[in-house]
Coordinates of C-alpha atoms and ligand atoms in Angstrom, one line a residue:
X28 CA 0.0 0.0 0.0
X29 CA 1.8 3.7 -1.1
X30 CA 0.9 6.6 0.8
X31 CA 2.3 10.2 -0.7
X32 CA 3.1 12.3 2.3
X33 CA 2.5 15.4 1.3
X34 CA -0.9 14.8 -0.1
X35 CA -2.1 11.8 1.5
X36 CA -3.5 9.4 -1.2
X37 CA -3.6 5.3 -0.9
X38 CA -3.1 3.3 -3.6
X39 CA -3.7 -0.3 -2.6
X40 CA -2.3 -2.6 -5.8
X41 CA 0.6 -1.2 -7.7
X42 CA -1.9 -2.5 -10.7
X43 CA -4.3 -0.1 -9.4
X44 CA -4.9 3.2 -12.0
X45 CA -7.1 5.2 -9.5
X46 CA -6.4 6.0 -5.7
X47 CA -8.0 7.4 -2.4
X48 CA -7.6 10.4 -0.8
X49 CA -6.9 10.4 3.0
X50 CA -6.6 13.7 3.6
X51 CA -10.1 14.8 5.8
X52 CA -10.0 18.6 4.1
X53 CA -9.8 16.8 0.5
X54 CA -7.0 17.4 -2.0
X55 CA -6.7 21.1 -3.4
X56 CA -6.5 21.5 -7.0
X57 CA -2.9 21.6 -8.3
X58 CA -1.8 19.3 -5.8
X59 CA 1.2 17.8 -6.9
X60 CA 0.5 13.9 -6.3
X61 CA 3.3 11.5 -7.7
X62 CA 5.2 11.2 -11.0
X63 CA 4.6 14.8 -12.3
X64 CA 0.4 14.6 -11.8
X65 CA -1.0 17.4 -10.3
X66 CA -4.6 16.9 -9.2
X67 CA -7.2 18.5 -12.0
X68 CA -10.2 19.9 -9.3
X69 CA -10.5 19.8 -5.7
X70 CA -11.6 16.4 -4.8
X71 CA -13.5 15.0 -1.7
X72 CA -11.8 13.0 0.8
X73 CA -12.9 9.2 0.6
X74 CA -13.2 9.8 -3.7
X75 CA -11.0 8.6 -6.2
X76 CA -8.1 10.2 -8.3
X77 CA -7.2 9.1 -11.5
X78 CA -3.2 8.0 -11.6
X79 CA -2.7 8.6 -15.2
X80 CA -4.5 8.9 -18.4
X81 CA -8.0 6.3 -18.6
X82 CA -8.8 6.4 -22.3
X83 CA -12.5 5.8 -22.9
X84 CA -13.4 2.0 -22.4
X85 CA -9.9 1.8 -20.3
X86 CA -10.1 -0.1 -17.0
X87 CA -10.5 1.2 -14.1
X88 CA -8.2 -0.7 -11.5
X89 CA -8.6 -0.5 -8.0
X90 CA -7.0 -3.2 -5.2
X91 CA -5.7 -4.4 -7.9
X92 CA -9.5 -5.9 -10.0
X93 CA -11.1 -4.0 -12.4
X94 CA -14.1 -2.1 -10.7
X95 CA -15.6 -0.6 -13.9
X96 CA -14.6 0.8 -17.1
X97 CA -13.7 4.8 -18.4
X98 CA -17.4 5.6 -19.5
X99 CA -15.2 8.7 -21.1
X100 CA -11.7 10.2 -21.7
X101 CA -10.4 11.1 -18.1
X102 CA -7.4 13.0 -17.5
X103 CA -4.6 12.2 -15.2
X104 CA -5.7 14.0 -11.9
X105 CA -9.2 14.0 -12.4
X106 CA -11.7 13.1 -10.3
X107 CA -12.7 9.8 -10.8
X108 CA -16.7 9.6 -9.8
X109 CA -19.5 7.9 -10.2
X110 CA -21.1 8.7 -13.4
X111 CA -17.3 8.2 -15.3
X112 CA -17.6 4.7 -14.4
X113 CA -19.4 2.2 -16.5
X114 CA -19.7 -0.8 -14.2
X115 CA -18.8 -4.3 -15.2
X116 CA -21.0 -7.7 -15.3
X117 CA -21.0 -9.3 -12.2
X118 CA -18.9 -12.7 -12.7
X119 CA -20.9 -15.3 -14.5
X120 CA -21.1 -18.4 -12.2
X121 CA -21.7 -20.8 -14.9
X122 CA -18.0 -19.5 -16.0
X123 CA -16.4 -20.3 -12.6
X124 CA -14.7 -23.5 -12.4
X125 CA -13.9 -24.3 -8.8
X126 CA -10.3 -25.4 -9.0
X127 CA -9.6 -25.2 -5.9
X128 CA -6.5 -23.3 -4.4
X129 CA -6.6 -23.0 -0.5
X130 CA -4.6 -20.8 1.0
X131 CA -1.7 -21.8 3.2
X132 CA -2.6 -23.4 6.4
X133 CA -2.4 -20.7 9.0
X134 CA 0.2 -21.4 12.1
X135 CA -1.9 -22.1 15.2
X136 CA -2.3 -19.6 17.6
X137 CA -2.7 -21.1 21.6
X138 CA -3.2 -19.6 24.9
X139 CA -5.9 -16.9 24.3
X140 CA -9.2 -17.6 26.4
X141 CA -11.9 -15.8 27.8
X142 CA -14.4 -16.2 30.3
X143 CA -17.8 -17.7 29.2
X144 CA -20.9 -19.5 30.0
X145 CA -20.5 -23.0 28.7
X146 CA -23.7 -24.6 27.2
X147 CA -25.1 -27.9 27.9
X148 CA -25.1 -28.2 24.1
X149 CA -20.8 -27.1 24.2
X150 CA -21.5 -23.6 23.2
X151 CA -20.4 -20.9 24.8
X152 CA -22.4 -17.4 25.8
X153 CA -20.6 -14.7 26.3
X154 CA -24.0 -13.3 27.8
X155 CA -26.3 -14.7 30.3
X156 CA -29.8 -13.7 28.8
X157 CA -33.1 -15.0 29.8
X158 CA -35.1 -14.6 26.4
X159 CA -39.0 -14.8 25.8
X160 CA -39.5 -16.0 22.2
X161 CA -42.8 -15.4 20.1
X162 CA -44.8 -17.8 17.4
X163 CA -46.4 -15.2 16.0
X164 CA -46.6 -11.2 15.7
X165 CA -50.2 -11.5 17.5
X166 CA -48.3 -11.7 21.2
X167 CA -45.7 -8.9 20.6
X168 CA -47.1 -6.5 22.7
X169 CA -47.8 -9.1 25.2
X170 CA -43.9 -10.1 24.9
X171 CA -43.0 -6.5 25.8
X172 CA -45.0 -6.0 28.4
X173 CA -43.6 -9.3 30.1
X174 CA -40.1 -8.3 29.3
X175 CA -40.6 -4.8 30.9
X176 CA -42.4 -6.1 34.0
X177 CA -39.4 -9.4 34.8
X178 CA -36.8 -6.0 33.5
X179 CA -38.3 -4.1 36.9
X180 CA -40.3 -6.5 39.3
X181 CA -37.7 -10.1 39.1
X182 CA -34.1 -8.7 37.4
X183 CA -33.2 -7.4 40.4
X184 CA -33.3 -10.2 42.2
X185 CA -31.0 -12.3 40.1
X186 CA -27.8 -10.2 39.4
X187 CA -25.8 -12.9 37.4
X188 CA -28.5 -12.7 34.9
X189 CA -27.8 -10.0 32.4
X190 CA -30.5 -8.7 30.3
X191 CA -34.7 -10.1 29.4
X192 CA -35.1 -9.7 25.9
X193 CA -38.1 -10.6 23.6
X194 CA -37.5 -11.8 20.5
X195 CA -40.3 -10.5 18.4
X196 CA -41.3 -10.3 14.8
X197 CA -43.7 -9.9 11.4
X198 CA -44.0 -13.6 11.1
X199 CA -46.5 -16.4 12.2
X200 CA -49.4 -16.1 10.8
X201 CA -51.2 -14.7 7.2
X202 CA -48.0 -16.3 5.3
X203 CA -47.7 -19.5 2.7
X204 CA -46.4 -21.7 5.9
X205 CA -45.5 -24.5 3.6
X206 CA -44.0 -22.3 0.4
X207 CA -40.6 -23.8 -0.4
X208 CA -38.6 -20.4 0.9
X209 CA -41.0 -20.3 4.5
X210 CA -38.1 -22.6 5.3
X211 CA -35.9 -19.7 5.9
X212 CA -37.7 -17.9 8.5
X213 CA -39.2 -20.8 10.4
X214 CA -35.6 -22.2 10.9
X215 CA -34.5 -18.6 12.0
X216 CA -36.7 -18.5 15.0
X217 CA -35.7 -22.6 15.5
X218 CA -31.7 -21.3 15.5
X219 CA -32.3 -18.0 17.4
X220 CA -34.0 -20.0 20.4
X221 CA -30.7 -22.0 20.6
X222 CA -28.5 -18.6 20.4
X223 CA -25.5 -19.6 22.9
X224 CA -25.8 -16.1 24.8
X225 CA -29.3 -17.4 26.0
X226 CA -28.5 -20.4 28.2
X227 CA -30.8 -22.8 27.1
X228 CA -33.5 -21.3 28.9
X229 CA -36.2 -19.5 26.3
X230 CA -39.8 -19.6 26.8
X231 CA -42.1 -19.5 23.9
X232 CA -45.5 -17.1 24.1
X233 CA -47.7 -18.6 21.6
X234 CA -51.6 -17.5 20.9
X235 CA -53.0 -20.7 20.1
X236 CA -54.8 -20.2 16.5
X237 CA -51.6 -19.2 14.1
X238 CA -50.1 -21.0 11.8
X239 CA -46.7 -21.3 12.7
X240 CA -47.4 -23.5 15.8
X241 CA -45.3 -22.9 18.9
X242 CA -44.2 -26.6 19.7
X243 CA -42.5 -26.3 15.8
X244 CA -39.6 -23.1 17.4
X245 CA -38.7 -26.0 19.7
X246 CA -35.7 -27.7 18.8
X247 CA -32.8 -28.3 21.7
X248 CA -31.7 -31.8 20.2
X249 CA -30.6 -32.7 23.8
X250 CA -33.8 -31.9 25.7
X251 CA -37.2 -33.7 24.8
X252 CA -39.7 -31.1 24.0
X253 CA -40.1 -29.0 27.0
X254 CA -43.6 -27.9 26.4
X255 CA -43.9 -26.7 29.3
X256 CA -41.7 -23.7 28.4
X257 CA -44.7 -23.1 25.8
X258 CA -47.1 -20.5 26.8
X259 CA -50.6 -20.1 24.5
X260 CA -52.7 -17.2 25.4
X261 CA -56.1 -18.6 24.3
X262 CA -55.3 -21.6 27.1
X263 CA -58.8 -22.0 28.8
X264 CA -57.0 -22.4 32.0
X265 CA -56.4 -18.6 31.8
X266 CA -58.7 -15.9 33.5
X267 CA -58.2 -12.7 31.6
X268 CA -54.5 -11.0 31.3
X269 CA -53.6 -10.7 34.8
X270 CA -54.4 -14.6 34.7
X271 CA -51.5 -15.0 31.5
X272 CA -49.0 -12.5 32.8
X273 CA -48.8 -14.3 36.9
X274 CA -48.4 -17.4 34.7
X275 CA -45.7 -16.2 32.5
X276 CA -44.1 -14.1 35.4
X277 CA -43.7 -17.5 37.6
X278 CA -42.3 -19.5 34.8
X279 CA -39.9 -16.4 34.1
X280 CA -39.0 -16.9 37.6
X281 CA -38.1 -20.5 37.5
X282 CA -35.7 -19.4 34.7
X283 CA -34.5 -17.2 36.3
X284 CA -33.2 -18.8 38.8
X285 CA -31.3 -21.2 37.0
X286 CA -29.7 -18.7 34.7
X287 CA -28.6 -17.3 37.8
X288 CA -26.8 -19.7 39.3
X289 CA -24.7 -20.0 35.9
X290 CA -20.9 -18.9 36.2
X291 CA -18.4 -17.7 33.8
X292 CA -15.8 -20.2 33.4
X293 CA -12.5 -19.8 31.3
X294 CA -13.3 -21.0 28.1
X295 CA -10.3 -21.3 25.3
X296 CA -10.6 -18.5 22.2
X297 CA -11.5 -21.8 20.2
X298 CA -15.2 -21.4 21.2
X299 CA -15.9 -18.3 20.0
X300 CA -18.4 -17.4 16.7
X301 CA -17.8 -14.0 16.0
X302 CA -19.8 -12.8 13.5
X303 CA -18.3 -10.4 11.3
X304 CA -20.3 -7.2 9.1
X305 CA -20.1 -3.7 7.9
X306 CA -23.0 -0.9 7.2
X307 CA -23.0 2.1 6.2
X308 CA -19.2 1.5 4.2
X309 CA -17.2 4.4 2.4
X310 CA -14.2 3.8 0.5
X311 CA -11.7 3.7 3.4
X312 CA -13.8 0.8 4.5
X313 CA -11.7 -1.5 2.6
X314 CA -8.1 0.0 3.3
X315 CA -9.0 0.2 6.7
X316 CA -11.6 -1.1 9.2
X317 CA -12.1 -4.2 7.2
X318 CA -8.4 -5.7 6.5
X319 CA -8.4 -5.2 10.0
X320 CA -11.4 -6.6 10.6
X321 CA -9.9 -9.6 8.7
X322 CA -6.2 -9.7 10.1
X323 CA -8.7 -10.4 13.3
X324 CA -10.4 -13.5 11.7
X325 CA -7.9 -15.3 10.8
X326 CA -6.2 -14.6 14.6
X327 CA -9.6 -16.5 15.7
X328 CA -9.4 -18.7 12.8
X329 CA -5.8 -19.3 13.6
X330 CA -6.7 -20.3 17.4
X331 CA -9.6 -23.0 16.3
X332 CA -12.3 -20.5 16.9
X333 CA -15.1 -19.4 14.4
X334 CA -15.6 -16.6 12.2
X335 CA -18.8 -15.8 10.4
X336 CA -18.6 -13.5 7.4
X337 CA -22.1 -13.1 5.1
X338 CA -23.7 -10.1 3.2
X339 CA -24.5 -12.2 -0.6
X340 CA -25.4 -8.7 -2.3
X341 CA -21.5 -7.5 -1.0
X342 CA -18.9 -10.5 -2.0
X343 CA -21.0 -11.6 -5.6
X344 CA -18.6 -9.5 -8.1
X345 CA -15.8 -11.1 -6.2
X346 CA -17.0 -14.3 -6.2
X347 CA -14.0 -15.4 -8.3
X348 CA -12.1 -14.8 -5.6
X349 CA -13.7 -16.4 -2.6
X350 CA -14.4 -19.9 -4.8
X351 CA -10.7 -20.9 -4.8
X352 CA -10.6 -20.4 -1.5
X353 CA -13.1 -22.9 -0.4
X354 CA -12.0 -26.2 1.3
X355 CA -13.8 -28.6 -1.2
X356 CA -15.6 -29.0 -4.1
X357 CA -18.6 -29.4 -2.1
X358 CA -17.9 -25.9 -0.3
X359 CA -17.2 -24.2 -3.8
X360 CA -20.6 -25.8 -4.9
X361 CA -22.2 -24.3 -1.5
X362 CA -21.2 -20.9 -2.5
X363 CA -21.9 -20.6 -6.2
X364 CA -25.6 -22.3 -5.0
X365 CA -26.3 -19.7 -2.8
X366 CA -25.4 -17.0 -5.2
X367 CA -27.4 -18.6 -7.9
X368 CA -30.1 -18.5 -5.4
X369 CA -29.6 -14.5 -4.9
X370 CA -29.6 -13.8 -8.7
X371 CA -33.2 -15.5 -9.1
X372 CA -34.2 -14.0 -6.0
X373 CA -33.3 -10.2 -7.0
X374 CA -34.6 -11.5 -10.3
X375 CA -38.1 -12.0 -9.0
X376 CA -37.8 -8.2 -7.6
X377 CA -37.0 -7.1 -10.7
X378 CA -33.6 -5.5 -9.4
X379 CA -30.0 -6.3 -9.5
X380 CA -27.2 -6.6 -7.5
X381 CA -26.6 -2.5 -8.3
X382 CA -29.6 -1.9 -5.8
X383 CA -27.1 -2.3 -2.7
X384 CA -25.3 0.7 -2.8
X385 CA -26.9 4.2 -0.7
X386 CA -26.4 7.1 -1.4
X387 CA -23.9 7.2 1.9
X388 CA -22.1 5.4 0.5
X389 CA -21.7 6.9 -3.0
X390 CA -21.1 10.3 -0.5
X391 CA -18.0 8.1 1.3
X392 CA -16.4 7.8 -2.3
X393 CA -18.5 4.4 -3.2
X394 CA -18.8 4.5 -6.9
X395 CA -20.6 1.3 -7.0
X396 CA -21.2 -2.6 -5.8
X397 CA -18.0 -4.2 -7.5
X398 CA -15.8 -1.5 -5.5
X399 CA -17.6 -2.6 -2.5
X400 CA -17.7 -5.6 -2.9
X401 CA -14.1 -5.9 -3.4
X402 CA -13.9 -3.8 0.0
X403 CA -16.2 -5.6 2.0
X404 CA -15.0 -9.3 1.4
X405 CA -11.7 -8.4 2.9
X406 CA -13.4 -9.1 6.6
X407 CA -12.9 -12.9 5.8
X408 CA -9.7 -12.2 6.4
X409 CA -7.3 -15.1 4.0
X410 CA -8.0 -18.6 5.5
X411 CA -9.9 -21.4 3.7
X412 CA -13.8 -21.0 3.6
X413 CA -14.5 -24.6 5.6
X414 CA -18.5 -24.5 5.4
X415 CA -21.4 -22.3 4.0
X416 CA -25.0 -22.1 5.4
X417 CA -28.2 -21.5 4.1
X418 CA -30.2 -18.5 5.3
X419 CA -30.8 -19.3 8.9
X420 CA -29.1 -22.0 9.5
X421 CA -26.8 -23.2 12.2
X422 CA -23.1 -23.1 12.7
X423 CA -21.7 -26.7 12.3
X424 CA -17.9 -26.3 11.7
X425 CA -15.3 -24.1 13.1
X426 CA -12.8 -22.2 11.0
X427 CA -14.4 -20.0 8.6
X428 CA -18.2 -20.1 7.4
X429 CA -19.8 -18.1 5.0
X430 CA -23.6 -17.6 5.8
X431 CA -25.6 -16.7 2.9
X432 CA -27.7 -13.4 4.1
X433 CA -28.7 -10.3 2.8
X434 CA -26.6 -7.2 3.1
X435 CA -29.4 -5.2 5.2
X436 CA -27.8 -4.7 8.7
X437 CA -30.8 -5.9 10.5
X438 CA -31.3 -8.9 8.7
X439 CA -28.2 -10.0 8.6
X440 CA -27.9 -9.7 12.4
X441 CA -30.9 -11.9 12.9
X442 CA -29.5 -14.6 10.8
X443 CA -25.9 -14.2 12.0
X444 CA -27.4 -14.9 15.7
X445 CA -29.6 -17.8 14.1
X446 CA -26.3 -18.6 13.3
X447 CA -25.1 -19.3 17.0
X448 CA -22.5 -16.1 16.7
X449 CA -22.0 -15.0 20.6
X450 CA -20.7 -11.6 19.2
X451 CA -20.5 -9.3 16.2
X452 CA -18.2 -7.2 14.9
X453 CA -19.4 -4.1 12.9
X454 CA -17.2 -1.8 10.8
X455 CA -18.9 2.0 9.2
X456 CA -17.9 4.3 7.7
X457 CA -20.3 6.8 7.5
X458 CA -21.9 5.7 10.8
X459 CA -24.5 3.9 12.1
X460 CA -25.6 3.4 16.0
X461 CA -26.4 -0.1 15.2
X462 CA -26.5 -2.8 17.9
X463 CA -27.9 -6.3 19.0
X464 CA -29.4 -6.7 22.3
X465 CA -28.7 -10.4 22.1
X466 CA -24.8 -10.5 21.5
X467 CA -22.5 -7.8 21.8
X468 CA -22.0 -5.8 19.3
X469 CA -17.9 -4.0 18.7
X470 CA -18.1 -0.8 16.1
X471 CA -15.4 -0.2 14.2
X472 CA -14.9 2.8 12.7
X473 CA -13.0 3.0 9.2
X474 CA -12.1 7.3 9.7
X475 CA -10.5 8.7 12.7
X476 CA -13.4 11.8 11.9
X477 CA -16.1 9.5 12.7
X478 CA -14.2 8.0 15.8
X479 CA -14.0 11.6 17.1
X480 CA -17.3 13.0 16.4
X481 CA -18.7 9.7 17.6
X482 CA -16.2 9.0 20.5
X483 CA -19.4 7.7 22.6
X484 CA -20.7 5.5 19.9
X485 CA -17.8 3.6 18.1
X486 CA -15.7 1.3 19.7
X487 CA -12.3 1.0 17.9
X488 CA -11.1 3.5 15.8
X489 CA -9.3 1.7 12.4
X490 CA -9.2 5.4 10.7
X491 CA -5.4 5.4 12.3
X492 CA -4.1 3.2 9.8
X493 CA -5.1 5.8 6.9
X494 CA -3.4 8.1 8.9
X495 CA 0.3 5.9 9.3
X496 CA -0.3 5.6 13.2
X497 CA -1.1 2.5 13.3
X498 CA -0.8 -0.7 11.0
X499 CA -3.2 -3.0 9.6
X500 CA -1.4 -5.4 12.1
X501 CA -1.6 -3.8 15.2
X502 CA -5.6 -2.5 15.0
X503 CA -6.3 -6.3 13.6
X504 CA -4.2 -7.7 17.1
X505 CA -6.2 -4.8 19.2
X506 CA -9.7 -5.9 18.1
X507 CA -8.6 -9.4 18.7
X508 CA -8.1 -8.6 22.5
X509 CA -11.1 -6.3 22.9
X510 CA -12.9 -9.7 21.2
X511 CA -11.8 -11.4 24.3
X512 CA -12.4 -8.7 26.8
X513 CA -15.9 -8.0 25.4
X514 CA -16.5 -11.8 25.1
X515 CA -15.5 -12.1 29.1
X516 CA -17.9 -9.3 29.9
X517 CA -14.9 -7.0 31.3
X518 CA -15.4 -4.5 28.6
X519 CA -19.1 -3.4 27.7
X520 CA -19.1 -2.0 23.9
X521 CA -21.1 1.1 23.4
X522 CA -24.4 0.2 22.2
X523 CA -24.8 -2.1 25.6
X524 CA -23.6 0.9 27.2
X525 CA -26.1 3.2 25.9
X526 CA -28.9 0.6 25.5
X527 CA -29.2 0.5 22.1
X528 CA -30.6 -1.9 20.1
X529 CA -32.3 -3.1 16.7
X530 CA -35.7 -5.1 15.9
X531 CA -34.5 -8.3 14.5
X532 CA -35.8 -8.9 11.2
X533 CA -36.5 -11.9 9.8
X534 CA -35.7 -12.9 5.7
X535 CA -38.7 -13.9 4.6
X536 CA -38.5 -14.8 0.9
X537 CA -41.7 -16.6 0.6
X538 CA -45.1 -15.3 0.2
X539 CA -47.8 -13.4 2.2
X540 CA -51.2 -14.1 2.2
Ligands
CA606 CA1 -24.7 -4.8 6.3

């Protein structure tokens, strides 16, 4: 990576024919940039510069893969936006062979632990969370109002237990229960039930009439059906609400108390699932909060644990570069399937993949999905892809798993947790207050500006390695430990801190009716 002193500009692949400016006030016009090129206008930090002369139809080159081609003449120094791109076609998958190049096996990495709550099931919560699960959309205010009342009247009383969450949603009812894609969401709520951070001990408020039926979100393998953790509102034993809420409260107690007789217990770096994403990206996202991001994973990766990377809509137009990377032909297949699946699926909407990318991020210097892209896949860090799940499924390997989601923060969250991640990691660069009130969440910032103006809301500032404090390296080792001291509840990230939390939303491809 070349940084110019004077005028701070990154160019990430010696290949690469445009690069970045760092420098937060932009770079002047006239500025003298390297081998004789002046800069042609005054151009936005975040934005692109050209590095010499891009004939029309030329390539436009940046970490090193072409993100789109000279839609006109541009002159060295000139200001390489959006609408002087013509973007490529996404990678055909029928065109990808999977030969198969893993990388180099990583050298293990022992002696890092943290303190967790093991599961009966051998997971590990980093959180001790007494939960109160819904069947159907019906019950939600119900669920809040339970959650609020145990939050006041019965938390107090147990101090080893954390946090009462409900985990609400659109689903349950007036939907094709047995379309081919309900799959997705009814195996969401199944996983999210069995999240690690909530101790085997969710209760399930059902009404009694919808179609997804309560006793289906049941699904410890290792306990027989505990229906008596099922709670349906129309039950004729009940007299009015007070009657449903004393019979929920007392269950919520017996919970309760078990939850709090739990213990943290030191538990090697192997067992953690850290989920990994990024929202609101610019383009210093992918020379700075997200290699970093990924130096992290492969540290985890590198000491048996788990990392989780996902977002279909953000790795597709680098697809080529993720499939040799898989562990086996079966794992290559995995990934082109679920891509294949994404195409149809935008298909259907009558949009492509170019719909991902907001205006923020266009703002940040974004010119469009294939710079992205090439950006946002860099959080897998370099090890060898060992499994791929499904929308909504379950974690089942360690090492590192891609799991098919959308891009959207919050539904990606949900199905990261369905996942069985026990914490998240979550890089912006334009900001977002995001959070998960059922794993930790760390924000990492990809500007020092950001960091600063948001010094209450972001968690680990990667903007220094833009700014030659700090290397790729060192902010990639840093999040590794604050992984472990978040994960060991010693540090409280700032969303937790400040209570703040998303809806989970559930990925529901399959019809309403
Ligand atoms: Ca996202």
């Amino acid at each position: 990576m070349g940084i110019t002193e004077e005028h701070r500009i990154i160019q990430v692949d010696e290949r690469d024919t445009v690069a970045i400016v760092v420098n937060e006030d932009g770079l002047k016009s006239g500025s003298l940039l390297k081998n004789g090129i002046r800069s042609a206008e005054t151009i936005p930090q975040g934005h692109k510069v050209a590095l010499r002369r891009l004939p029309e139809g030329a390539p436009v080159m940046r970490y090193g893969e072409i993100i789109g081609y000279a839609a006109r003449d541009i002159a060295p120094g000139q200001w390489v936006r959006e609408e002087l791109i013509r973007m490529p076609e996404p990678p055909q998958l029928s065109g990808i062979h999977p030969v198969l190049s893993p990388p180099a096996f990583l050298e293990s990495l022992d002696g890092y632990n943290f303190e967790g709550f093991r599961n009966t099931d051998g997971s590990v919560g980093v959180k001790n969370i007494l939960a109160v699960s819904t069947s159907v959309q019906c019950v939600a205010a119900v669920a809040d109002h339970v959650t609020q009342r145990i939050r006041r009247e019965l938390l107090p009383k147990y101090p080893r237990v954390d946090d009462v969450i409900a985990i609400k949603h659109d689903y349950g009812c007036g939907v094709a229960i047995n379309a081919p894609a309900a799959v997705i969401p009814i195996r969401t709520l199944q996983n999210l039930i069995r999240n690690p951070n909530l101790g085997d001990e969710v209760m399930i408020l059902g009404l009694g009439c919808e179609k997804l039926e309560p006793q289906r979100m049941t699904l410890y393998p290792d306990k027989s059906s505990d229906t008596a953790d099922i709670i349906q509102l129309q039950d004729e034993a009940f007299r009015g609400f007070s009657g449903m809420i004393e019979n929920i409260l007392t269950i919520a107690e017996n919970k309760l108390t078990r939850l709090n007789r739990r213990r943290r217990e030191t538990c090697p770096a192997s067992d953690l699932v850290v989920g990994m994403q990024c929202g609101g990206s610019d383009a210093f996202s992918g020379i700075t909060a997200n290699p970093a991001v990924g130096f992290a994973a492969d540290l985890i990766v590198r000491a048996g644990g788990t990392v989780i990377f996902s977002e279909v809509t953000e790795i597709r137009d680098a697809i080529h570069l993720l499939v040799p990377r898989a562990a086996d032909q079966q794992v290559a297949r995995s990934l082109l399937r679920e891509m294949d699946w994404y195409d149809r699926y935008l298909e259907l909407g009558e949009v492509d993949r170019s719909a991902n990318t907001s205006p923020g991020n266009k703002q940040g210097g974004l010119v469009n999905i294939v710079e992205k892209a090439l950006g946002s896949m860099v959080k897998s860090g370099t090890s060898t892809i060992a499994d791929v799940l499904a929308p909504g499924e379950r974690v089942r390997k360690r090492g590192l798993v891609f799991a098919a989601t959308p891009a959207s923060d919050f539904v990606c969250g949900t199905l990261q947790l369905a996942a069985g991640i026990n914490l998240q990691v979550f890089t912006t660069g334009r900001g977002t207050p995001y959070g998960l009130a059922m794993a930790p969440v760390i924000k990492v910032s990809s500007r020092s500006s950001l960091s600063r103006r948001w010094h209450d809301l972001i968690d680990l500032d990667a903007g220094r390695i833009a700014g030659g404090e700090a290397s790729i390296q060192e902010i990639g080792w840093e999040l590794f430990h604050l992984i472990l001291a978040v994960a060991s509840g010693k540090h409280q990230v700032a969303a937790d801190r400040l209570g703040l939390h998303n809806d989970l939303v559930l990925f529901n491809p399959a019809p309403v009716t």
